[in-house]
mmCIF file of C-alpha atoms in Angstrom:
data_model
loop_
_atom_site.group_PDB
_atom_site.id
_atom_site.type_symbol
_atom_site.label_atom_id
_atom_site.label_comp_id
_atom_site.label_asym_id
_atom_site.label_seq_id
_atom_site.Cartn_x
_atom_site.Cartn_y
_atom_site.Cartn_z
ATOM 1 C CA MET A 29 2.641 -43.152 59.866
ATOM 2 C CA LYS A 30 1.515 -39.268 60.344
ATOM 3 C CA LYS A 31 4.736 -38.146 58.456
ATOM 4 C CA PRO A 32 4.654 -40.429 55.047
ATOM 5 C CA THR A 33 0.958 -39.781 54.915
ATOM 6 C CA ALA A 34 1.328 -35.884 54.911
ATOM 7 C CA THR A 35 4.741 -36.032 52.562
ATOM 8 C CA LEU A 36 2.745 -38.471 50.576
ATOM 9 C CA LEU A 37 -0.401 -35.596 50.506
ATOM 10 C CA PHE A 38 1.998 -33.017 49.777
ATOM 11 C CA SER A 39 4.247 -35.451 46.554
ATOM 12 C CA LEU A 40 0.202 -34.972 45.373
ATOM 13 C CA ALA A 41 -0.709 -32.156 45.682
ATOM 14 C CA LEU A 42 2.463 -31.000 44.197
ATOM 15 C CA ALA A 43 1.846 -33.429 41.231
ATOM 16 C CA GLY A 44 -1.123 -31.606 41.048
ATOM 17 C CA LEU A 45 0.376 -28.589 40.750
ATOM 18 C CA VAL A 46 2.480 -29.274 38.147
ATOM 19 C CA LEU A 47 0.346 -31.207 36.216
ATOM 20 C CA SER A 48 -2.188 -27.947 35.848
ATOM 21 C CA SER A 49 0.195 -25.542 35.784
ATOM 22 C CA SER A 50 1.333 -28.087 32.391
ATOM 23 C CA VAL A 51 -2.008 -28.110 31.341
ATOM 24 C CA MET A 52 -2.294 -24.482 31.694
ATOM 25 C CA ALA A 53 0.792 -23.528 29.174
ATOM 26 C CA GLY A 54 -0.819 -26.152 26.535
ATOM 27 C CA ASP A 55 -3.839 -24.227 26.693
ATOM 28 C CA ALA A 56 -1.837 -20.727 26.440
ATOM 29 C CA ILE A 57 0.159 -22.561 23.550
ATOM 30 C CA ALA A 58 -3.055 -23.253 21.338
ATOM 31 C CA GLU A 59 -4.867 -20.745 21.947
ATOM 32 C CA GLY A 60 -1.541 -18.612 20.946
ATOM 33 C CA LYS A 61 -1.348 -20.096 18.080
ATOM 34 C CA LYS A 62 -5.300 -18.958 16.795
ATOM 35 C CA LEU A 63 -4.426 -15.586 17.965
ATOM 36 C CA ALA A 64 -1.231 -15.519 15.895
ATOM 37 C CA PHE A 65 -3.094 -17.447 13.112
ATOM 38 C CA ASN A 66 -6.443 -15.199 12.800
ATOM 39 C CA ARG A 67 -6.303 -12.727 10.259
ATOM 40 C CA LYS A 68 -8.285 -10.278 12.486
ATOM 41 C CA LYS A 69 -5.552 -10.663 15.588
ATOM 42 C CA GLY A 70 -2.404 -11.629 15.047
ATOM 43 C CA ASN A 71 -2.309 -12.214 11.159
ATOM 44 C CA CYS A 72 1.573 -13.185 11.788
ATOM 45 C CA LEU A 73 1.486 -15.683 8.478
ATOM 46 C CA ALA A 74 0.894 -12.473 6.473
ATOM 47 C CA CYS A 75 4.547 -12.179 6.845
ATOM 48 C CA HIS A 76 6.037 -15.062 8.239
ATOM 49 C CA GLN A 77 6.117 -18.615 7.324
ATOM 50 C CA ILE A 78 5.573 -21.119 11.014
ATOM 51 C CA ALA A 79 5.026 -24.564 11.325
ATOM 52 C CA GLY A 80 1.628 -25.431 11.003
ATOM 53 C CA GLY A 81 0.302 -22.318 8.895
ATOM 54 C CA ALA A 82 -1.161 -22.116 5.485
ATOM 55 C CA LEU A 83 0.117 -19.513 2.782
ATOM 56 C CA PRO A 84 2.245 -17.668 4.746
ATOM 57 C CA GLY A 85 4.207 -14.377 3.448
ATOM 58 C CA ASN A 86 7.910 -13.876 3.428
ATOM 59 C CA ALA A 87 8.196 -10.399 4.529
ATOM 60 C CA GLY A 88 9.834 -11.884 7.834
ATOM 61 C CA PRO A 89 12.054 -13.772 8.321
ATOM 62 C CA PRO A 90 10.500 -17.998 9.220
ATOM 63 C CA LEU A 91 9.634 -18.459 12.981
ATOM 64 C CA MET A 92 11.442 -21.530 14.123
ATOM 65 C CA SER A 93 14.168 -22.362 16.483
ATOM 66 C CA MET A 94 13.075 -19.391 19.552
ATOM 67 C CA LYS A 95 14.613 -20.521 22.134
ATOM 68 C CA ALA A 96 17.640 -20.116 20.733
ATOM 69 C CA ARG A 97 17.154 -16.827 18.439
ATOM 70 C CA PHE A 98 15.687 -15.352 21.982
ATOM 71 C CA PRO A 99 17.136 -16.766 25.277
ATOM 72 C CA ASP A 100 15.555 -14.139 27.289
ATOM 73 C CA LYS A 101 11.530 -14.467 26.708
ATOM 74 C CA ALA A 102 11.023 -10.753 27.747
ATOM 75 C CA LYS A 103 12.905 -9.878 24.511
ATOM 76 C CA LEU A 104 10.697 -11.872 22.514
ATOM 77 C CA ARG A 105 7.866 -10.009 24.083
ATOM 78 C CA ALA A 106 9.161 -6.749 23.241
ATOM 79 C CA GLN A 107 9.891 -7.939 19.826
ATOM 80 C CA ILE A 108 5.970 -8.352 19.161
ATOM 81 C CA TRP A 109 4.552 -5.424 21.370
ATOM 82 C CA ASP A 110 6.763 -2.909 19.748
ATOM 83 C CA PRO A 111 9.126 -4.079 16.903
ATOM 84 C CA THR A 112 10.497 -0.482 16.423
ATOM 85 C CA VAL A 113 11.843 -0.286 18.920
ATOM 86 C CA ARG A 114 14.886 -2.438 17.497
ATOM 87 C CA ASN A 115 14.693 -1.830 13.737
ATOM 88 C CA PRO A 116 12.490 2.148 13.367
ATOM 89 C CA ASN A 117 11.933 1.039 9.895
ATOM 90 C CA THR A 118 10.124 -2.317 10.156
ATOM 91 C CA ILE A 119 6.991 -3.275 8.675
ATOM 92 C CA MET A 120 5.602 -5.509 11.435
ATOM 93 C CA PRO A 121 3.206 -4.013 13.419
ATOM 94 C CA PRO A 122 3.942 -2.957 17.299
ATOM 95 C CA PHE A 123 0.604 -5.307 18.675
ATOM 96 C CA GLY A 124 1.615 -4.395 22.293
ATOM 97 C CA ARG A 125 1.683 -0.547 21.573
ATOM 98 C CA HIS A 126 -1.258 -0.326 19.232
ATOM 99 C CA GLU A 127 -3.129 -2.425 21.301
ATOM 100 C CA ILE A 128 -3.819 -5.110 18.085
ATOM 101 C CA LEU A 129 -3.519 -7.505 20.968
ATOM 102 C CA THR A 130 -4.669 -7.055 24.855
ATOM 103 C CA GLU A 131 -1.765 -8.102 27.193
ATOM 104 C CA ALA A 132 -3.654 -11.112 27.824
ATOM 105 C CA GLU A 133 -3.500 -12.559 24.021
ATOM 106 C CA LEU A 134 0.254 -10.651 23.500
ATOM 107 C CA ASP A 135 0.937 -13.207 26.736
ATOM 108 C CA LYS A 136 -0.645 -16.542 24.746
ATOM 109 C CA VAL A 137 1.308 -15.433 21.833
ATOM 110 C CA VAL A 138 4.337 -15.399 23.325
ATOM 111 C CA GLU A 139 3.730 -18.676 24.793
ATOM 112 C CA PHE A 140 3.175 -20.244 21.403
ATOM 113 C CA ILE A 141 6.076 -18.685 18.908
ATOM 114 C CA TYR A 142 8.453 -19.427 22.182
ATOM 115 C CA SER A 143 7.563 -23.578 21.425
ATOM 116 C CA LEU A 144 8.535 -22.993 17.752
ATOM 117 C CA MET B 23 37.512 3.609 17.842
ATOM 118 C CA ASN B 24 35.271 1.455 20.143
ATOM 119 C CA LYS B 25 32.566 -0.133 18.262
ATOM 120 C CA GLN B 26 29.492 2.238 20.047
ATOM 121 C CA LEU B 27 31.210 5.318 18.972
ATOM 122 C CA VAL B 28 31.767 4.154 15.425
ATOM 123 C CA LYS B 29 28.018 3.232 15.462
ATOM 124 C CA THR B 30 27.167 6.410 16.577
ATOM 125 C CA LEU B 31 29.139 8.438 14.220
ATOM 126 C CA LEU B 32 28.041 6.194 11.687
ATOM 127 C CA THR B 33 23.727 7.549 12.407
ATOM 128 C CA THR B 34 25.018 10.785 12.855
ATOM 129 C CA VAL B 35 26.259 10.598 9.321
ATOM 130 C CA ALA B 36 22.934 8.925 8.422
ATOM 131 C CA ILE B 37 20.999 11.377 9.511
ATOM 132 C CA MET B 38 22.778 14.033 8.815
ATOM 133 C CA LEU B 39 22.811 12.652 5.208
ATOM 134 C CA ALA B 40 19.178 12.313 5.378
ATOM 135 C CA LEU B 41 18.439 15.838 6.795
ATOM 136 C CA SER B 42 20.450 17.302 3.594
ATOM 137 C CA SER B 43 18.700 14.870 1.284
ATOM 138 C CA VAL B 44 15.428 16.742 2.763
ATOM 139 C CA ALA B 45 16.368 19.840 3.012
ATOM 140 C CA GLN B 46 17.811 19.665 -1.213
ATOM 141 C CA ALA B 47 15.447 17.863 -3.288
ATOM 142 C CA SER B 48 13.719 18.707 -5.994
ATOM 143 C CA PRO B 49 10.942 16.976 -6.827
ATOM 144 C CA GLU B 50 13.319 15.917 -10.098
ATOM 145 C CA GLU B 51 15.909 14.115 -8.289
ATOM 146 C CA ASP B 52 12.944 12.155 -5.770
ATOM 147 C CA ARG B 53 11.766 10.915 -8.609
ATOM 148 C CA GLN B 54 15.027 9.987 -10.312
ATOM 149 C CA ALA B 55 16.323 8.085 -6.606
ATOM 150 C CA PHE B 56 12.749 6.898 -6.677
ATOM 151 C CA VAL B 57 13.132 5.608 -10.380
ATOM 152 C CA LYS B 58 16.687 4.106 -9.259
ATOM 153 C CA PHE B 59 15.463 2.511 -6.253
ATOM 154 C CA PHE B 60 13.165 0.080 -8.249
ATOM 155 C CA HIS B 61 15.786 -0.116 -11.069
ATOM 156 C CA ASP B 62 18.260 -2.304 -8.140
ATOM 157 C CA ARG B 63 15.524 -3.313 -6.632
ATOM 158 C CA PHE B 64 14.390 -5.080 -9.643
ATOM 159 C CA PRO B 65 17.156 -5.714 -11.975
ATOM 160 C CA ASN B 66 14.963 -7.716 -14.159
ATOM 161 C CA VAL B 67 12.446 -5.387 -15.021
ATOM 162 C CA LYS B 68 13.034 -4.305 -19.003
ATOM 163 C CA GLY B 69 12.018 -0.962 -20.449
ATOM 164 C CA ASP B 70 8.570 0.541 -19.316
ATOM 165 C CA ASP B 71 7.171 -2.659 -18.142
ATOM 166 C CA TRP B 72 6.750 -1.047 -14.592
ATOM 167 C CA ILE B 73 3.576 -0.075 -15.967
ATOM 168 C CA ASN B 74 2.225 -3.600 -15.731
ATOM 169 C CA GLY B 75 2.139 -3.459 -11.642
ATOM 170 C CA VAL B 76 3.193 -6.676 -10.490
ATOM 171 C CA TYR B 77 3.330 -8.826 -13.299
ATOM 172 C CA ALA B 78 6.376 -7.347 -14.395
ATOM 173 C CA ILE B 79 7.700 -8.741 -11.264
ATOM 174 C CA ASP B 80 5.804 -12.185 -10.728
ATOM 175 C CA SER B 81 6.065 -14.608 -14.114
ATOM 176 C CA ALA B 82 4.083 -17.514 -11.789
ATOM 177 C CA SER B 83 0.684 -14.331 -12.091
ATOM 178 C CA ARG B 84 1.371 -12.467 -15.508
ATOM 179 C CA ALA B 85 1.022 -15.988 -17.729
ATOM 180 C CA GLN B 86 -2.685 -15.816 -16.351
ATOM 181 C CA TRP B 87 -2.804 -12.260 -16.568
ATOM 182 C CA GLU B 88 -2.154 -12.388 -20.367
ATOM 183 C CA GLU B 89 -4.599 -14.471 -20.731
ATOM 184 C CA ILE B 90 -7.287 -12.525 -19.239
ATOM 185 C CA GLU B 91 -5.893 -9.563 -21.364
ATOM 186 C CA ASP B 92 -6.682 -11.290 -24.612
ATOM 187 C CA PHE B 93 -10.389 -10.761 -23.844
ATOM 188 C CA PRO B 94 -10.182 -7.162 -21.325
ATOM 189 C CA PRO B 95 -13.020 -6.978 -19.047
ATOM 190 C CA TYR B 96 -12.435 -3.760 -19.345
ATOM 191 C CA GLU B 97 -13.331 -3.421 -22.789
ATOM 192 C CA ILE B 98 -17.788 -2.575 -22.135
ATOM 193 C CA TYR B 99 -16.896 -0.001 -20.413
ATOM 194 C CA VAL B 100 -14.325 1.558 -22.849
ATOM 195 C CA ASP B 101 -17.347 1.349 -25.464
ATOM 196 C CA GLU B 102 -19.814 2.686 -22.400
ATOM 197 C CA GLY B 103 -17.519 5.150 -21.298
ATOM 198 C CA LYS B 104 -17.594 6.713 -25.167
ATOM 199 C CA LYS B 105 -21.217 6.655 -25.186
ATOM 200 C CA LEU B 106 -21.873 8.785 -21.988
ATOM 201 C CA PHE B 107 -18.786 10.350 -23.191
ATOM 202 C CA GLU B 108 -20.506 11.760 -26.564
ATOM 203 C CA THR B 109 -23.940 12.468 -25.087
ATOM 204 C CA LYS B 110 -24.939 15.828 -25.405
ATOM 205 C CA PHE B 111 -25.747 17.814 -21.985
ATOM 206 C CA ALA B 112 -29.315 18.831 -21.894
ATOM 207 C CA ASN B 113 -27.693 22.211 -22.934
ATOM 208 C CA GLY B 114 -26.312 20.919 -25.817
ATOM 209 C CA LYS B 115 -22.992 20.669 -25.195
ATOM 210 C CA SER B 116 -20.527 17.626 -24.029
ATOM 211 C CA LEU B 117 -17.739 16.760 -21.971
ATOM 212 C CA ALA B 118 -15.571 17.392 -24.797
ATOM 213 C CA ASP B 119 -15.859 21.044 -24.987
ATOM 214 C CA CYS B 120 -14.659 21.051 -21.400
ATOM 215 C CA PHE B 121 -11.049 19.226 -22.496
ATOM 216 C CA GLU B 122 -8.097 20.485 -24.296
ATOM 217 C CA ASN B 123 -8.260 18.957 -27.462
ATOM 218 C CA GLY B 124 -11.944 17.531 -27.175
ATOM 219 C CA GLY B 125 -10.936 15.329 -24.179
ATOM 220 C CA ILE B 126 -8.686 12.614 -26.607
ATOM 221 C CA GLY B 127 -5.464 11.755 -26.116
ATOM 222 C CA ILE B 128 -4.919 13.929 -22.817
ATOM 223 C CA LYS B 129 -4.598 12.081 -19.603
ATOM 224 C CA GLN B 130 -0.974 11.706 -19.271
ATOM 225 C CA ASN B 131 -1.234 15.636 -18.386
ATOM 226 C CA TYR B 132 -3.442 14.120 -15.464
ATOM 227 C CA PRO B 133 -3.461 15.229 -12.701
ATOM 228 C CA TYR B 134 -2.341 19.155 -13.011
ATOM 229 C CA PHE B 135 -1.917 21.928 -9.955
ATOM 230 C CA ASP B 136 -4.191 24.582 -11.522
ATOM 231 C CA THR B 137 -2.440 28.111 -10.262
ATOM 232 C CA LYS B 138 -5.670 30.154 -10.227
ATOM 233 C CA ARG B 139 -7.361 27.674 -8.164
ATOM 234 C CA GLY B 140 -3.911 26.268 -5.870
ATOM 235 C CA GLU B 141 -4.803 22.922 -5.973
ATOM 236 C CA VAL B 142 -4.622 19.674 -7.452
ATOM 237 C CA VAL B 143 -7.565 19.085 -10.246
ATOM 238 C CA THR B 144 -7.507 15.139 -11.077
ATOM 239 C CA LEU B 145 -8.841 13.848 -14.516
ATOM 240 C CA GLU B 146 -12.532 12.430 -12.538
ATOM 241 C CA LEU B 147 -12.445 16.240 -10.255
ATOM 242 C CA ALA B 148 -12.231 17.835 -14.192
ATOM 243 C CA ILE B 149 -15.144 15.339 -15.163
ATOM 244 C CA ASN B 150 -17.688 16.200 -12.825
ATOM 245 C CA GLU B 151 -16.818 19.540 -12.514
ATOM 246 C CA CYS B 152 -17.707 19.733 -16.060
ATOM 247 C CA ARG B 153 -21.020 18.174 -15.560
ATOM 248 C CA GLU B 154 -21.815 20.765 -12.758
ATOM 249 C CA LYS B 155 -20.913 23.455 -15.006
ATOM 250 C CA ASN B 156 -23.374 22.933 -17.368
ATOM 251 C CA GLY B 157 -25.869 21.761 -14.889
ATOM 252 C CA GLU B 158 -25.659 18.075 -14.670
ATOM 253 C CA LYS B 159 -26.168 16.621 -11.765
ATOM 254 C CA PRO B 160 -22.040 14.510 -10.676
ATOM 255 C CA TRP B 161 -21.467 11.404 -10.756
ATOM 256 C CA GLY B 162 -20.086 9.345 -7.973
ATOM 257 C CA TRP B 163 -16.391 9.062 -7.579
ATOM 258 C CA LYS B 164 -15.325 5.656 -7.283
ATOM 259 C CA LYS B 165 -16.687 3.110 -9.851
ATOM 260 C CA GLY B 166 -19.273 3.550 -12.487
ATOM 261 C CA LYS B 167 -20.480 6.088 -15.257
ATOM 262 C CA LEU B 168 -17.041 8.679 -13.864
ATOM 263 C CA ALA B 169 -14.721 5.571 -14.350
ATOM 264 C CA ALA B 170 -16.164 4.432 -17.405
ATOM 265 C CA VAL B 171 -15.849 8.075 -18.617
ATOM 266 C CA SER B 172 -12.438 8.079 -16.904
ATOM 267 C CA ALA B 173 -11.793 4.299 -18.643
ATOM 268 C CA TYR B 174 -12.295 5.719 -22.318
ATOM 269 C CA MET B 175 -10.417 9.207 -21.965
ATOM 270 C CA ALA B 176 -7.407 6.874 -20.733
ATOM 271 C CA TRP B 177 -8.014 4.363 -23.863
ATOM 272 C CA THR B 178 -7.733 7.298 -26.497
ATOM 273 C CA SER B 179 -4.261 8.254 -24.395
ATOM 274 C CA ARG B 180 -2.380 4.728 -24.629
ATOM 275 C CA GLY B 181 0.897 5.490 -25.057
ATOM 276 C CA LYS B 182 1.259 9.047 -24.152
ATOM 277 C CA LYS B 183 3.788 9.713 -21.917
ATOM 278 C CA THR B 184 3.268 10.497 -18.095
ATOM 279 C CA ASN B 185 3.434 13.919 -18.043
ATOM 280 C CA VAL B 186 2.723 16.035 -14.705
ATOM 281 C CA LYS B 187 4.204 19.111 -14.363
ATOM 282 C CA ILE B 188 5.116 21.034 -10.598
ATOM 283 C CA PRO B 189 4.482 24.725 -12.081
ATOM 284 C CA ASN B 190 6.575 27.008 -10.340
ATOM 285 C CA ASP B 191 4.071 27.923 -7.673
ATOM 286 C CA PRO B 192 5.384 27.604 -4.209
ATOM 287 C CA ARG B 193 1.397 25.730 -3.361
ATOM 288 C CA ALA B 194 2.535 23.629 -6.029
ATOM 289 C CA LEU B 195 5.399 22.389 -4.509
ATOM 290 C CA ALA B 196 3.589 21.837 -1.432
ATOM 291 C CA ALA B 197 0.556 19.412 -2.614
ATOM 292 C CA TYR B 198 3.263 17.452 -4.080
ATOM 293 C CA GLU B 199 5.148 17.553 -0.652
ATOM 294 C CA ALA B 200 2.058 17.036 1.342
ATOM 295 C CA GLY B 201 1.359 13.906 -1.141
ATOM 296 C CA LYS B 202 5.098 12.432 -0.708
ATOM 297 C CA LYS B 203 4.124 12.721 3.116
ATOM 298 C CA HIS B 204 1.203 10.737 2.725
ATOM 299 C CA PHE B 205 3.224 7.988 0.753
ATOM 300 C CA TYR B 206 5.887 7.787 3.719
ATOM 301 C CA SER B 207 4.330 8.271 6.987
ATOM 302 C CA ARG B 208 3.211 5.348 8.866
ATOM 303 C CA ARG B 209 -0.621 5.171 9.265
ATOM 304 C CA GLY B 210 -3.362 3.283 10.910
ATOM 305 C CA GLN B 211 -3.671 0.728 13.911
ATOM 306 C CA LEU B 212 -1.521 -1.996 11.654
ATOM 307 C CA ASN B 213 1.272 0.822 11.905
ATOM 308 C CA MET B 214 2.347 0.814 8.044
ATOM 309 C CA ALA B 215 3.383 3.825 4.992
ATOM 310 C CA CYS B 216 2.554 3.282 1.735
ATOM 311 C CA ALA B 217 6.419 2.788 1.181
ATOM 312 C CA HIS B 218 6.660 -0.046 3.593
ATOM 313 C CA CYS B 219 4.231 -2.570 1.115
ATOM 314 C CA HIS B 220 5.154 -0.271 -2.215
ATOM 315 C CA MET B 221 8.822 0.304 -1.785
ATOM 316 C CA HIS B 222 10.957 -1.455 0.482
ATOM 317 C CA TYR B 223 9.250 -4.694 1.342
ATOM 318 C CA SER B 224 8.007 -4.297 -2.003
ATOM 319 C CA GLY B 225 8.105 -7.993 -4.436
ATOM 320 C CA ASN B 226 7.693 -9.475 -0.588
ATOM 321 C CA LYS B 227 4.249 -12.295 -0.197
ATOM 322 C CA LEU B 228 2.065 -10.915 2.619
ATOM 323 C CA ARG B 229 0.098 -13.828 2.814
ATOM 324 C CA ALA B 230 -0.823 -14.536 -0.799
ATOM 325 C CA ASP B 231 -0.321 -11.150 -2.159
ATOM 326 C CA ILE B 232 3.209 -9.780 -3.871
ATOM 327 C CA THR B 233 3.140 -6.618 -3.156
ATOM 328 C CA SER B 234 3.777 -4.287 -6.589
ATOM 329 C CA PRO B 235 6.570 -1.474 -6.701
ATOM 330 C CA ALA B 236 4.810 1.571 -6.419
ATOM 331 C CA LEU B 237 6.785 3.110 -10.079
ATOM 332 C CA GLY B 238 4.314 2.487 -12.523
ATOM 333 C CA HIS B 239 1.267 2.277 -9.809
ATOM 334 C CA THR B 240 -1.139 5.253 -11.763
ATOM 335 C CA THR B 241 -0.410 4.151 -15.230
ATOM 336 C CA HIS B 242 -3.212 1.793 -15.863
ATOM 337 C CA PHE B 243 -5.885 3.699 -13.876
ATOM 338 C CA PRO B 244 -9.015 3.071 -13.410
ATOM 339 C CA VAL B 245 -8.604 -0.457 -13.055
ATOM 340 C CA PHE B 246 -10.725 -3.906 -13.493
ATOM 341 C CA ARG B 247 -10.241 -5.814 -10.426
ATOM 342 C CA SER B 248 -11.620 -9.077 -10.926
ATOM 343 C CA LYS B 249 -12.192 -9.098 -6.169
ATOM 344 C CA TRP B 250 -14.209 -5.354 -7.285
ATOM 345 C CA GLY B 251 -16.125 -7.207 -10.159
ATOM 346 C CA SER B 252 -16.162 -3.937 -11.391
ATOM 347 C CA LEU B 253 -13.799 -0.697 -12.793
ATOM 348 C CA GLY B 254 -12.537 1.034 -10.239
ATOM 349 C CA THR B 255 -10.767 4.692 -9.947
ATOM 350 C CA LEU B 256 -7.336 5.597 -8.105
ATOM 351 C CA HIS B 257 -9.149 7.003 -5.705
ATOM 352 C CA ARG B 258 -11.055 4.282 -4.359
ATOM 353 C CA ARG B 259 -7.548 1.907 -4.264
ATOM 354 C CA PHE B 260 -6.459 3.969 -2.150
ATOM 355 C CA GLY B 261 -8.846 4.051 0.082
ATOM 356 C CA GLY B 262 -8.872 0.134 -0.158
ATOM 357 C CA CYS B 263 -4.887 0.170 1.046
ATOM 358 C CA ASN B 264 -5.864 2.400 3.620
ATOM 359 C CA LYS B 265 -7.894 0.221 4.970
ATOM 360 C CA GLN B 266 -6.065 -3.055 4.952
ATOM 361 C CA VAL B 267 -3.707 -0.957 7.760
ATOM 362 C CA ARG B 268 -7.381 -0.670 9.695
ATOM 363 C CA ALA B 269 -6.574 3.845 9.107
ATOM 364 C CA LYS B 270 -9.876 5.177 8.350
ATOM 365 C CA PRO B 271 -9.512 6.235 4.430
ATOM 366 C CA PHE B 272 -10.166 9.628 2.589
ATOM 367 C CA LYS B 273 -12.598 10.752 0.860
ATOM 368 C CA ALA B 274 -12.640 9.980 -3.000
ATOM 369 C CA GLN B 275 -11.093 13.210 -4.311
ATOM 370 C CA SER B 276 -9.953 15.080 -0.660
ATOM 371 C CA GLU B 277 -7.134 16.958 -0.958
ATOM 372 C CA GLU B 278 -5.653 14.487 0.837
ATOM 373 C CA TYR B 279 -6.033 11.817 -1.627
ATOM 374 C CA ARG B 280 -5.463 14.540 -4.902
ATOM 375 C CA ASN B 281 -2.085 15.174 -3.515
ATOM 376 C CA LEU B 282 -1.277 11.545 -3.052
ATOM 377 C CA GLU B 283 -2.393 11.154 -6.753
ATOM 378 C CA TYR B 284 0.084 14.380 -7.402
ATOM 379 C CA PHE B 285 3.003 12.682 -6.090
ATOM 380 C CA LEU B 286 2.673 9.435 -7.177
ATOM 381 C CA THR B 287 1.875 10.484 -10.551
ATOM 382 C CA TYR B 288 4.520 12.737 -11.163
ATOM 383 C CA MET B 289 7.260 9.559 -9.823
ATOM 384 C CA ASN B 290 5.770 7.919 -12.754
ATOM 385 C CA ASN B 291 6.462 11.026 -15.284
ATOM 386 C CA GLY B 292 7.740 9.006 -19.032
ATOM 387 C CA LEU B 293 5.800 5.953 -18.244
ATOM 388 C CA PRO B 294 3.718 5.951 -21.284
ATOM 389 C CA ILE B 295 -0.155 5.640 -20.235
ATOM 390 C CA ASN B 296 -2.045 1.942 -20.324
ATOM 391 C CA GLY B 297 -5.619 2.335 -18.959
ATOM 392 C CA PRO B 298 -7.655 0.965 -18.634
ATOM 393 C CA GLY B 299 -6.190 -2.216 -16.743
ATOM 394 C CA ALA B 300 -6.740 -5.407 -15.210
ATOM 395 C CA ARG B 301 -5.430 -6.847 -12.259
ATOM 396 C CA LYS B 302 -6.575 -9.707 -9.787
#
């Protein structure tokens, strides 16, 4: 009887972990969305069309199918942290390098953009 | 040849071209390249329509604007400016005494480089200096009475072609170059240059705002902006655009902004004055 109980407990714990981490990711996506849409924070809508966002600008490409365009999440983060690395003439602000967003905020924005 | 090598070569050529154009370009060559850039980017803009800013490139907002122009919101300011212009100072003189042709129809020659002083003189600076020279207090730089008088003086100059000169004086060229540098330099936390919004991405939407081409930027100032609910000078607008990118704005009539005005207005040489204007 001892073994199955341990297994059960173990699976329960695992399920709990998986559950809580997916809840965390969901929270990050929701918070990332708020940050991305907030004019004082990301204000990504100034230049990008994003599903669910009103009055988008069009200086940059629409943000969609991001997993296909950025199979490597780190590259997506790097683009948002400092887009001048890839394109020295870009109009897009360096959100990380100029501390427009904190590192933690940037992580959440990445989660949100990656979910598009 | 391998791809990397081709890329390196192309970059080298591009850098050499950029360097050689920096080394050689005279203000007149700059202006021609500037004009060509906008003609290529907006082939549908006809003649001098650049002087109408964003309305030259966006037919949707143009219709609204034309309705506003039927009852121009700046008219009362032109009247007020005329009165102020004609009011005698305590010493019996008036603004007309400080200017060529009594101050009528001269806006197209401003700003100019004063070779005696070694600096750029804008119309607003000249107005306030005239007051001070005659024992009167200067007016605030960005709006109010100074903007009204400037509006009246622009009004009397409507149709005259922008005619900014760069005299043969190394300091004049340096002032022009300083203004040019401001226009093309990134600044502020958002790291953008005037040239980003008003040249390379002009005509794009930033949220709901379409950014105007810089060609034609200076001809209609001072401007009545619905957002301000009043008249404002060009330097008021410069300050607003600096703030948008979270840069600390310079003071109106600072050397920095006078040089910027010098460069930007020189780029508009040949375009008719149509101030004061109305914008959203």
